[in-house]
mmCIF file of C-alpha atoms in Angstrom:
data_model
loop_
_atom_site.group_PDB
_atom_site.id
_atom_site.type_symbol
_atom_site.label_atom_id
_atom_site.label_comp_id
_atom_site.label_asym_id
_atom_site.label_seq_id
_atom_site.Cartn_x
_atom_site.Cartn_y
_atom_site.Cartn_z
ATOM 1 C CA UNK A 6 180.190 191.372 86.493
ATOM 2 C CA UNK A 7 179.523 189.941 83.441
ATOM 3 C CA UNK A 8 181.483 186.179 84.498
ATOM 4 C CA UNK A 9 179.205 186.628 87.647
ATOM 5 C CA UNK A 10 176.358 186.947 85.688
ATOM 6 C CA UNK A 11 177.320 183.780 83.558
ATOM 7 C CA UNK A 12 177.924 181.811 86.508
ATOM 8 C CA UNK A 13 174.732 182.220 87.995
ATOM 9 C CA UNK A 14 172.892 181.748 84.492
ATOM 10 C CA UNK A 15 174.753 178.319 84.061
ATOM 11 C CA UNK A 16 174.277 177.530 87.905
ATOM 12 C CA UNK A 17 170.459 177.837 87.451
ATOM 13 C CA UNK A 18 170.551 175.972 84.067
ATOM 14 C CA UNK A 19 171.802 172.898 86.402
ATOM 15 C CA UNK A 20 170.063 173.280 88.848
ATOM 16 C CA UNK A 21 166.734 173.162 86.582
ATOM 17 C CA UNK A 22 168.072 170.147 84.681
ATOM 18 C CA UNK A 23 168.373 167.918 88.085
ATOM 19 C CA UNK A 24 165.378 168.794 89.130
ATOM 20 C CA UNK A 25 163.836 168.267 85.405
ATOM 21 C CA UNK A 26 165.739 164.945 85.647
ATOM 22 C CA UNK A 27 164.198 163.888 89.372
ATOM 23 C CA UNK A 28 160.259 164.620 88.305
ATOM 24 C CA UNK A 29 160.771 162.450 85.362
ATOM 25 C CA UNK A 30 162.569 159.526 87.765
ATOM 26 C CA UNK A 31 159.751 160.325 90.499
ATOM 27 C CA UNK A 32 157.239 159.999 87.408
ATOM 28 C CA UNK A 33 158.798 156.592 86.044
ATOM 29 C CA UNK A 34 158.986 154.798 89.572
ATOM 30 C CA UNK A 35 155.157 155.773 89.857
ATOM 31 C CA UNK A 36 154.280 154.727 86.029
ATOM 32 C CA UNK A 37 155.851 151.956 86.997
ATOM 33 C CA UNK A 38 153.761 151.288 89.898
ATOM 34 C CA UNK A 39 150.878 151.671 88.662
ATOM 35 C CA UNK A 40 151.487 149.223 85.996
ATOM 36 C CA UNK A 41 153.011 146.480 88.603
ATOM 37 C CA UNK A 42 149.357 147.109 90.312
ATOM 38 C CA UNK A 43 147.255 146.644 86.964
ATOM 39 C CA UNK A 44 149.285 143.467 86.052
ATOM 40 C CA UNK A 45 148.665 142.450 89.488
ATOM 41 C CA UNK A 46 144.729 142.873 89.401
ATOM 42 C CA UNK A 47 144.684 141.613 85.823
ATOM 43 C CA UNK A 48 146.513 138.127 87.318
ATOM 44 C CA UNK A 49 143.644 138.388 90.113
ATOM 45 C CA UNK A 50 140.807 138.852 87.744
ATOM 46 C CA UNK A 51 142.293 136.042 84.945
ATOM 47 C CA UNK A 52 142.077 133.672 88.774
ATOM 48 C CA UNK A 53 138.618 134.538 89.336
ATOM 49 C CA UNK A 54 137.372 133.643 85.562
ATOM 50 C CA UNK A 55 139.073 131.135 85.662
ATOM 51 C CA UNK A 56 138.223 129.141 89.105
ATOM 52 C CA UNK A 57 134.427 130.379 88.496
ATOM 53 C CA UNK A 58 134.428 128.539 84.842
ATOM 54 C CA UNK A 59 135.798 125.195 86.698
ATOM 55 C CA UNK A 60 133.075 125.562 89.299
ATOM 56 C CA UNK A 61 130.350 126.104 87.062
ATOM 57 C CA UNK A 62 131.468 123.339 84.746
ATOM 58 C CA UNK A 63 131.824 121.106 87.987
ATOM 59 C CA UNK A 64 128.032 121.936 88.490
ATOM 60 C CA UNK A 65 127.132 121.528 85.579
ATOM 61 C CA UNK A 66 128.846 117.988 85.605
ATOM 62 C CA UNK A 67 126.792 116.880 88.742
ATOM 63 C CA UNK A 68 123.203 118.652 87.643
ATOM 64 C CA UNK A 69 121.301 115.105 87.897
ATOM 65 C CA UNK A 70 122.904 114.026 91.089
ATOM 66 C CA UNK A 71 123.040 117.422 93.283
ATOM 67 C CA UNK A 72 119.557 117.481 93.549
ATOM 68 C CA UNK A 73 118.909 114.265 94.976
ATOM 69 C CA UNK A 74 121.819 114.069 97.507
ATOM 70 C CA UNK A 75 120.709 118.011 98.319
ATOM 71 C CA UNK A 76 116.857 116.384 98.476
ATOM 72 C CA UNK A 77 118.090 113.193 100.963
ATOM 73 C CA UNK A 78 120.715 115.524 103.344
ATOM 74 C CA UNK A 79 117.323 117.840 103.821
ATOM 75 C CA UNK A 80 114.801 115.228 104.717
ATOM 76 C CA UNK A 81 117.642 113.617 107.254
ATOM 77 C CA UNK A 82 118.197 117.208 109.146
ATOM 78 C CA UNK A 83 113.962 117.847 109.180
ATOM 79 C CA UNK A 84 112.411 116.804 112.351
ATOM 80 C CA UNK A 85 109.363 115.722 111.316
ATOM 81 C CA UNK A 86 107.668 116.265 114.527
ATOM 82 C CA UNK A 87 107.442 119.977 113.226
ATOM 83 C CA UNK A 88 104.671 118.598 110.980
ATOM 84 C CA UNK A 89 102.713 117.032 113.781
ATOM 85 C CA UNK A 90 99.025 118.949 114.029
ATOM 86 C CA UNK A 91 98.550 119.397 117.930
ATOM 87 C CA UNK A 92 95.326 120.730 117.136
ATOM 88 C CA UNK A 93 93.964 117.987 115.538
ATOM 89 C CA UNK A 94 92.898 116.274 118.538
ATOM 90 C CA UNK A 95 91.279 118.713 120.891
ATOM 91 C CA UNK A 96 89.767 116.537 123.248
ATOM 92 C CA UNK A 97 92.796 114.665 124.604
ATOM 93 C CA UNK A 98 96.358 116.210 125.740
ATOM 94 C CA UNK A 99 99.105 116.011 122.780
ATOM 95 C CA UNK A 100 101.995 117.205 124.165
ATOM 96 C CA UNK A 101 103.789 116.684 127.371
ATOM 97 C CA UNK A 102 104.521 119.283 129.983
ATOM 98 C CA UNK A 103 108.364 118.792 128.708
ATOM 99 C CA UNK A 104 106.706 119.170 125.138
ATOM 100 C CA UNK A 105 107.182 115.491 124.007
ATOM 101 C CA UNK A 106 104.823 114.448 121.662
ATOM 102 C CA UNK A 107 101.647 112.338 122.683
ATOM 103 C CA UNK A 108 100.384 110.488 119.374
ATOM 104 C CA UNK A 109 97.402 110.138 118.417
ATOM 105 C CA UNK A 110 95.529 109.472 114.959
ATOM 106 C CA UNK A 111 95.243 112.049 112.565
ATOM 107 C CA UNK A 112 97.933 114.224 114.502
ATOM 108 C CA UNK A 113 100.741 112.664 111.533
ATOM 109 C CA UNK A 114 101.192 112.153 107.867
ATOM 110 C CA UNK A 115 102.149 108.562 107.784
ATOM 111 C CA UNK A 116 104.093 108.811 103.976
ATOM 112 C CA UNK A 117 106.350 111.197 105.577
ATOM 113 C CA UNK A 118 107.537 108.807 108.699
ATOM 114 C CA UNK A 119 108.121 106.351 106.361
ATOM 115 C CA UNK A 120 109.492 107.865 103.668
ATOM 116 C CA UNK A 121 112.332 109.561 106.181
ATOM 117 C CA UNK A 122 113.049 106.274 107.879
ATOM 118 C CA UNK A 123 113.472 103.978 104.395
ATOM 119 C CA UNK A 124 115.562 106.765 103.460
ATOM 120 C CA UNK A 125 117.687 106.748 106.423
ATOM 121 C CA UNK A 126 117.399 102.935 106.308
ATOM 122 C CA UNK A 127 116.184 102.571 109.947
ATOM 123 C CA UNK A 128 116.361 99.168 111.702
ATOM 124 C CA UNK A 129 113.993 97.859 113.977
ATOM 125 C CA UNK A 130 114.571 95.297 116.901
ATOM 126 C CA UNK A 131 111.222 93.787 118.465
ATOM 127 C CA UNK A 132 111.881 91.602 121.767
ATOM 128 C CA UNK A 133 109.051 89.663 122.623
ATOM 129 C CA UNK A 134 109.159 86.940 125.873
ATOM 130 C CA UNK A 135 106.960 83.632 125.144
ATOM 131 C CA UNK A 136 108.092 81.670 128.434
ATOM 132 C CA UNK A 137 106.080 78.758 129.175
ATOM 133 C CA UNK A 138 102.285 78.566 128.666
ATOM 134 C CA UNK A 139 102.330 81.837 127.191
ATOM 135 C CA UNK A 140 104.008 80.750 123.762
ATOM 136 C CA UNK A 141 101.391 78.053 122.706
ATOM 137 C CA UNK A 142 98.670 80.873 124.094
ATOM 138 C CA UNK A 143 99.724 84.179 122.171
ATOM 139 C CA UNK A 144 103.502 83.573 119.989
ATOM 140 C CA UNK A 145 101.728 82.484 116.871
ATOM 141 C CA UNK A 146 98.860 85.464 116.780
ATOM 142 C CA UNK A 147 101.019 88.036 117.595
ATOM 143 C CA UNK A 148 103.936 87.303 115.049
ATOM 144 C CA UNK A 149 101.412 86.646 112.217
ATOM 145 C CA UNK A 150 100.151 89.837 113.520
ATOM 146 C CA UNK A 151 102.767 92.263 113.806
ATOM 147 C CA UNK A 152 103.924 90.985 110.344
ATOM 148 C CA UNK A 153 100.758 92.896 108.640
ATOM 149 C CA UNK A 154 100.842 96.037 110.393
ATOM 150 C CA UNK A 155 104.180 96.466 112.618
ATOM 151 C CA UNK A 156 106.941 98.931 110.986
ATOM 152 C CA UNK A 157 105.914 97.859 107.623
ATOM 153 C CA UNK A 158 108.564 99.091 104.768
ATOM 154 C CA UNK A 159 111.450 98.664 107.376
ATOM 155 C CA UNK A 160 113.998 96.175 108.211
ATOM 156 C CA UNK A 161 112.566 94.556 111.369
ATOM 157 C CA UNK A 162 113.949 91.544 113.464
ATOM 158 C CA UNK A 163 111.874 89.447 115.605
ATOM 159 C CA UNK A 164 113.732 88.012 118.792
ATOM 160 C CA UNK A 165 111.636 86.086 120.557
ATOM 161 C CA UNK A 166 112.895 85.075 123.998
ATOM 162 C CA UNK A 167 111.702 81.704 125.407
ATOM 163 C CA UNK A 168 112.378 78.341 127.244
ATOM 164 C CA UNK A 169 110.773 76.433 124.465
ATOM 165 C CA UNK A 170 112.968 77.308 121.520
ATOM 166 C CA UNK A 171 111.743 73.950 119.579
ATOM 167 C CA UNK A 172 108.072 74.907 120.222
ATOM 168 C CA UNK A 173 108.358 78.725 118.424
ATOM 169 C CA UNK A 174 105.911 78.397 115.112
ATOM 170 C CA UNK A 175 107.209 78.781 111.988
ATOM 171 C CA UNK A 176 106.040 81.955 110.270
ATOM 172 C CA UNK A 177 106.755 83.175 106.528
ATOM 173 C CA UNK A 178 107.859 86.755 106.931
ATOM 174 C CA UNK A 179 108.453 89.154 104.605
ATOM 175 C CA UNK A 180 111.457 91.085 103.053
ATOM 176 C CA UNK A 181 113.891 92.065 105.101
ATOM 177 C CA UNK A 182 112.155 90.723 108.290
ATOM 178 C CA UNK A 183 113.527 87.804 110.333
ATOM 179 C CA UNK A 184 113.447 85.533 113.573
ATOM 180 C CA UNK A 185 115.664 84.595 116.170
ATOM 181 C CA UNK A 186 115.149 82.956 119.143
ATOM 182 C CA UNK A 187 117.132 82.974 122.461
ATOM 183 C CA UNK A 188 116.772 80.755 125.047
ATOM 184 C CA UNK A 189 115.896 81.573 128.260
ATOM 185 C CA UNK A 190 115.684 79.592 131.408
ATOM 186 C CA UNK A 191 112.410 78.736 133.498
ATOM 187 C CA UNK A 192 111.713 80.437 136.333
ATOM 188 C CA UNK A 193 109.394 79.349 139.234
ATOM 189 C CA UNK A 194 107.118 82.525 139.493
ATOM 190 C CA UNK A 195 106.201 84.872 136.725
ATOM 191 C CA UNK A 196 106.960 87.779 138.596
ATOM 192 C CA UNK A 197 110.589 86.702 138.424
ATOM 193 C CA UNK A 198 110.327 86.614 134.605
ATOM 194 C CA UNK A 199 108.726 89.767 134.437
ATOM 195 C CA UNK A 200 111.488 91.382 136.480
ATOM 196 C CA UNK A 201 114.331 89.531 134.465
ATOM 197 C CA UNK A 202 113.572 90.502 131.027
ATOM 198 C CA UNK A 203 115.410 93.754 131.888
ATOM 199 C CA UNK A 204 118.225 91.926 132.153
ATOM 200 C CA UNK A 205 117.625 89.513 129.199
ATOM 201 C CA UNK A 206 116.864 92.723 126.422
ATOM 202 C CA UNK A 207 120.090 94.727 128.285
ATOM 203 C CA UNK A 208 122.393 91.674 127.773
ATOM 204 C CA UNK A 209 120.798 90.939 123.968
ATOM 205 C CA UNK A 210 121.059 94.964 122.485
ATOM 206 C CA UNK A 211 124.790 94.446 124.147
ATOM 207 C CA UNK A 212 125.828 90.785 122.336
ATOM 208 C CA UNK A 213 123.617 91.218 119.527
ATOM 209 C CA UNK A 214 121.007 93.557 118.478
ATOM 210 C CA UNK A 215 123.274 96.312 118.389
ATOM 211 C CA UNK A 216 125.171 94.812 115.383
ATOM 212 C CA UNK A 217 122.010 94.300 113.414
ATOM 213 C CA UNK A 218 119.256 97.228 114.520
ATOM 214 C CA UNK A 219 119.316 101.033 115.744
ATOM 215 C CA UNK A 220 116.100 101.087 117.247
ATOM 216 C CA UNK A 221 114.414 98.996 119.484
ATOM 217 C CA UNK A 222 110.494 98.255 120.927
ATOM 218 C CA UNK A 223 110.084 95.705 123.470
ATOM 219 C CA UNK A 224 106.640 93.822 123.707
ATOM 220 C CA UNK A 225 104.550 91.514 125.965
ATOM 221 C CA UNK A 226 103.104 88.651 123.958
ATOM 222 C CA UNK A 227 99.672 88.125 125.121
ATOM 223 C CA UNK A 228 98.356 91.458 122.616
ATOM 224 C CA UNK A 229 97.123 91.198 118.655
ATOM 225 C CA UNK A 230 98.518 93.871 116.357
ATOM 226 C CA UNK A 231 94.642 95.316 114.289
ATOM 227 C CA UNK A 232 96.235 98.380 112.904
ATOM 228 C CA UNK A 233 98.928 100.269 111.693
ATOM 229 C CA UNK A 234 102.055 100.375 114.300
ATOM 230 C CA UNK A 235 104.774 102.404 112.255
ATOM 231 C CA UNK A 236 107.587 104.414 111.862
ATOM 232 C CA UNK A 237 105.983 107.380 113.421
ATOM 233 C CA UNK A 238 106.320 105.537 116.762
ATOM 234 C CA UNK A 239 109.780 105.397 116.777
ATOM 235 C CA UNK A 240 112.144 107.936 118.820
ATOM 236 C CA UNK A 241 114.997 108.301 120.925
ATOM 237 C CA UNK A 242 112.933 106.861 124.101
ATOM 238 C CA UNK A 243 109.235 105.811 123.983
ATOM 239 C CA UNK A 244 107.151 105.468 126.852
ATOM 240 C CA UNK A 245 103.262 103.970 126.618
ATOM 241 C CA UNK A 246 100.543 105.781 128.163
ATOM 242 C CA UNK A 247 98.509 103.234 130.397
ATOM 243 C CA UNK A 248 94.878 102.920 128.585
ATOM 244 C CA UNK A 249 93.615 102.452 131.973
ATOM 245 C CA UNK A 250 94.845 105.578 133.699
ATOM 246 C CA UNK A 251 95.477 107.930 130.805
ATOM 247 C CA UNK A 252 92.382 109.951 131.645
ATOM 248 C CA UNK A 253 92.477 109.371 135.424
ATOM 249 C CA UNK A 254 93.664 111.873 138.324
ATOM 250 C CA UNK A 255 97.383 111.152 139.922
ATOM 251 C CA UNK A 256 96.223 110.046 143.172
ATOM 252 C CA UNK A 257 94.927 106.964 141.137
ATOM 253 C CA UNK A 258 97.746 106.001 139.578
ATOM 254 C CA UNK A 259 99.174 102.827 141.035
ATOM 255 C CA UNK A 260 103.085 104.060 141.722
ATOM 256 C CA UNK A 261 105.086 101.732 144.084
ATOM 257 C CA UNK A 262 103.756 103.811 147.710
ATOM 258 C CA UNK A 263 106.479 102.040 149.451
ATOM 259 C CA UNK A 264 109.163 103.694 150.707
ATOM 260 C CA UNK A 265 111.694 100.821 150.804
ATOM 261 C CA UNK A 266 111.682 100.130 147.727
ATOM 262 C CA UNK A 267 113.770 101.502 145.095
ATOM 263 C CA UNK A 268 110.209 101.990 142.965
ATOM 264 C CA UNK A 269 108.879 104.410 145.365
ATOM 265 C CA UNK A 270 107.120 107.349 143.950
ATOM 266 C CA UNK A 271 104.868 109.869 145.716
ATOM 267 C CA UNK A 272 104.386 111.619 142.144
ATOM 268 C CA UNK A 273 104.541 111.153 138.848
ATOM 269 C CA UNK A 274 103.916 112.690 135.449
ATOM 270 C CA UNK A 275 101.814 109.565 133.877
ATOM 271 C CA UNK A 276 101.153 106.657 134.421
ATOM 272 C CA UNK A 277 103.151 104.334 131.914
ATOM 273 C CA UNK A 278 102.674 100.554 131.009
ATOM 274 C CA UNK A 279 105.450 98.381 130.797
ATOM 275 C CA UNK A 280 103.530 95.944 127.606
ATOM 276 C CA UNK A 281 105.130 98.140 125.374
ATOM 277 C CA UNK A 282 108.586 100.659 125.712
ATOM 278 C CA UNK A 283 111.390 101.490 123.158
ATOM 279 C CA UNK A 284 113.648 103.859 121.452
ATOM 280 C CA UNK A 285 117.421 104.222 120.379
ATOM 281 C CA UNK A 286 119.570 100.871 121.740
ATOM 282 C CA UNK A 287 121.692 103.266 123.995
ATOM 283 C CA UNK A 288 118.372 104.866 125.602
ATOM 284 C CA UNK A 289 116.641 101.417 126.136
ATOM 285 C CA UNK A 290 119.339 99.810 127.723
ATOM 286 C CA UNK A 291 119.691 102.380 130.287
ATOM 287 C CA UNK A 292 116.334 101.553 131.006
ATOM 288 C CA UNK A 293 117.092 97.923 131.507
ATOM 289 C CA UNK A 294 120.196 98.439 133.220
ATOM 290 C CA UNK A 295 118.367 100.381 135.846
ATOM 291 C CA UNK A 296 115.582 98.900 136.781
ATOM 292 C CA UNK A 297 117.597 95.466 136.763
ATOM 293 C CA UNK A 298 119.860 96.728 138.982
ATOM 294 C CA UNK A 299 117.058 98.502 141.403
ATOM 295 C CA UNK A 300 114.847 95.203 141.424
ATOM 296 C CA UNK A 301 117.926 93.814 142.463
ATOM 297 C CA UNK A 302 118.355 96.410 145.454
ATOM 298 C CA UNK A 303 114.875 95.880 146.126
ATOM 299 C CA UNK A 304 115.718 91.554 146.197
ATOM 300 C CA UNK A 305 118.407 92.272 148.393
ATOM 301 C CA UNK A 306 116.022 94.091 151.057
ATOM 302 C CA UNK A 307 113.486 91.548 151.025
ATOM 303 C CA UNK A 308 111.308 94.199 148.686
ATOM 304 C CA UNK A 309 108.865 93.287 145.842
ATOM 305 C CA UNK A 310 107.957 96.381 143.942
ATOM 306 C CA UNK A 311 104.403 96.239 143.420
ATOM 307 C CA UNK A 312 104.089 96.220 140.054
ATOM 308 C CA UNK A 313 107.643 94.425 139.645
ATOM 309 C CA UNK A 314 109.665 95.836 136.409
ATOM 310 C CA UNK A 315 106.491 98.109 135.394
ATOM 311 C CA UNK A 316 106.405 100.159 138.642
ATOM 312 C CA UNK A 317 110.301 100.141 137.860
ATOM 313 C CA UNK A 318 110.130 101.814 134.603
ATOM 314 C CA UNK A 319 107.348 104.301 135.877
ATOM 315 C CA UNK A 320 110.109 105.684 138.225
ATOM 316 C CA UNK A 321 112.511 105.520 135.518
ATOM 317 C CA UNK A 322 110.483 107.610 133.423
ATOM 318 C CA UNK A 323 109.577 110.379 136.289
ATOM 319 C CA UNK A 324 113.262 110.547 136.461
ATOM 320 C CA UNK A 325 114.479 110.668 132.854
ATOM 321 C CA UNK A 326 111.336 112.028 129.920
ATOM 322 C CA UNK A 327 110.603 110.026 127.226
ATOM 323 C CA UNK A 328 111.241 111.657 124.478
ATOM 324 C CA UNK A 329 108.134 110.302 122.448
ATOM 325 C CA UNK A 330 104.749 109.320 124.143
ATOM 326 C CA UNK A 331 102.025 106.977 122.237
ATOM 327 C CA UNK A 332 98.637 106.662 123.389
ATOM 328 C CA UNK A 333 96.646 104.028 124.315
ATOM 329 C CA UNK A 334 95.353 103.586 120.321
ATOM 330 C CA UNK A 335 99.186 101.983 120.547
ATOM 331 C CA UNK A 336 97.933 99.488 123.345
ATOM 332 C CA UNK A 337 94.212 99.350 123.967
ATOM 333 C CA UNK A 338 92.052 97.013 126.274
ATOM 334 C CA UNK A 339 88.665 96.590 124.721
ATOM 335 C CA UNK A 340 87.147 95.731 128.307
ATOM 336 C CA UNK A 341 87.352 99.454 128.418
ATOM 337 C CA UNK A 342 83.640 100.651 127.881
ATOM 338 C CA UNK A 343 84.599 104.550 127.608
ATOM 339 C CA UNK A 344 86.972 104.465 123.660
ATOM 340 C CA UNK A 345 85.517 107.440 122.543
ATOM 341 C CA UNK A 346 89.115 108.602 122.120
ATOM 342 C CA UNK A 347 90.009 105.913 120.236
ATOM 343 C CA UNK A 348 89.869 106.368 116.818
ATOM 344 C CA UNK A 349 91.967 103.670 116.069
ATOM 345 C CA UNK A 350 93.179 100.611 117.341
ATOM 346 C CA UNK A 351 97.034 99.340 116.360
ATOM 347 C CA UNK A 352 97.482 96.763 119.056
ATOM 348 C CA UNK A 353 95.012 95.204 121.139
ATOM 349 C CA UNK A 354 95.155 93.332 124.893
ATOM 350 C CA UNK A 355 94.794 89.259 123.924
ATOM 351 C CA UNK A 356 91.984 87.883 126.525
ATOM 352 C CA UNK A 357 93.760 86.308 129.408
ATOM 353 C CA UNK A 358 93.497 83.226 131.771
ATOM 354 C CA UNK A 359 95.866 83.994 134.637
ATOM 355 C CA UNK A 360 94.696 81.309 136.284
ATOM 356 C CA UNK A 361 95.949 78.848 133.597
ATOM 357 C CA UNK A 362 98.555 80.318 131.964
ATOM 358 C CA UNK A 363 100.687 81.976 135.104
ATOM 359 C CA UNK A 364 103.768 79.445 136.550
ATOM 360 C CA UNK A 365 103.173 79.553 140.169
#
């Protein structure tokens, strides 16, 4: 009895000891643990200090240059046509049915449109045709003109198409502002040189303007710049609203009424005149391209639109918004009695002889 007793005594004494010995194992692994896991987030933290101290110190490195580049990336993503005042002018329309803009004075802050496009170091390419009486008539006036109040602060580029290259006047232009001529053949009617300036300015923003401009207004000669014409005009495409029919009913307007020709319109949104039409290179040479290629159509079925390229571009216009619209302050007749509208005038219609100066 008493061996038994022993034996079980000295069994339980084991058995305590391995279980003694397993809770201080199980203990160990999880001291262990625990201090893999604070070395671990101590490693972590010591990464954190330490890539935060480089950042600020890179900050701190580029404090009088983050500003400025933060400052220029701001004004390039701000459309500035948020600041236009619609209001401003409550007697005319301002806005489009496809809300494009309609300018008008006092609707802009003129500092800001130029401050944005000096900054983004706009280009502008101004095609102007001077084709046989016209040049001695108009070329001189308008380039001395558009020199004191076209897209002033930018880098502009005068390309002046004619048939007369040794007759173009010799003008003193400022910074960054510069001629070329390209020579153009003579054709036997003026409506034919109407219609084929298309082609000319699609063919020129293809060989060359492209390298040297990124926007582009195109421009009859026989008009006087009086007034500011700037950066606030310029957009991705820019139609003219006719100072003749801006205020008149749609029946009025003169759309080609023909159907046979490729100009036919029984509607329209405005009526738009061709003296004056620009935008983005890409935008204006689909404009070219297509009414070239309709008057072409048109040629082809013994059809003369009726307003050649203008009643062209009206149906080009019905069919793809301008972007931008400028009023007739942009291109004003002063025959007009009724200018109560017009605040101000930027470019003016030159009196005309057709008599004498049209190529029959």
């Amino acid at each position: 009895m008493l061996a038994l007793l022993c034996a079980f005594f000295s069994t339980n004494k084991r058995n305590s000891s391995v279980k003694e010995s397993l809770e201080a194992g199980k203990m160990s692994r999880t001291f262990s643990q625990l201090l893999r896991s604070t070395v671990a987030r101590c490693c972590l933290l010591l990464v954190l200090v330490s890539s935060t101290a480089l950042y600020f110190r890179h900050v701190l490195d580029i404090a009088d240059i983050l500003p400025v580049a933060e400052e220029k990336l701001l004004r390039q993503r701000i459309n500035l046509d948020h600041t236009l005042n619609f209001g401003a002018r409550p007697l005319v329309q301002t806005m489009s049915p496809w809300k494009a803009p309609i300018l008008w004075e006092g609707m802009f802050d003129p500092d800001l449109y130029d401050q944005k496009h000096i900054q983004n170091e706009s280009s502008v390419a101004l095609t102007v045709f001077a084709v046989g009486r016209y040049l001695d008539a108009y070329l001189n006036t308008f380039l001395t003109s558009a020199e004191k109040h076209f897209m002033l602060g930018l880098q502009v580029t005068y390309y002046v198409f004619t048939d007369q290259p040794e007759k173009v006047p010799t003008i003193k232009f400022g910074p960054r502002r510069s001629l070329k001529v390209i020579q153009v053949q003579k054709y036997s009617r003026w409506q034919d040189i109407s219609m084929m300036r298309m082609k000319m300015i699609s063919d020129a923003i293809e060989s060359e303007i492209h390298h040297n401009c990124n926007y582009i207004f195109c421009f009859d000669v026989d008009q006087v710049f009086k007034g500011r014409f700037g950066s606030e005009a310029l957009g991705d495409s820019v139609a003219l609203l006719h100072a003749w029919y801006y205020k008149r009913p749609k029946q009025s307007f003169t759309y080609d009424r023909n159907p046979k020709s490729k100009a036919f319109m029984e509607t329209g949104d405005y009526y738009y005149h061709a003296a004056i039409f620009g935008g983005v290179l890409e935008h204006v040479k689909d404009l070219a391209d297509y009414c070239f290629l309709n008057i072409m159509e048109d040629k082809l079925n013994n059809v003369e639109a009726l307003w050649h390229d203008e009643s062209h571009l009206n149906k080009y216009f019905w069919l793809h918004k301008p972007s931008r619209l400028i009023s007739p302050e942009y291109c004003w007749d002063p025959v007009i009695a009724e200018n109560q509208d017009i605040n101000v005038t930027r470019l003016v219609w030159a009196s005309k002889n057709y008599k004498e100066l049209r190529t029959r």
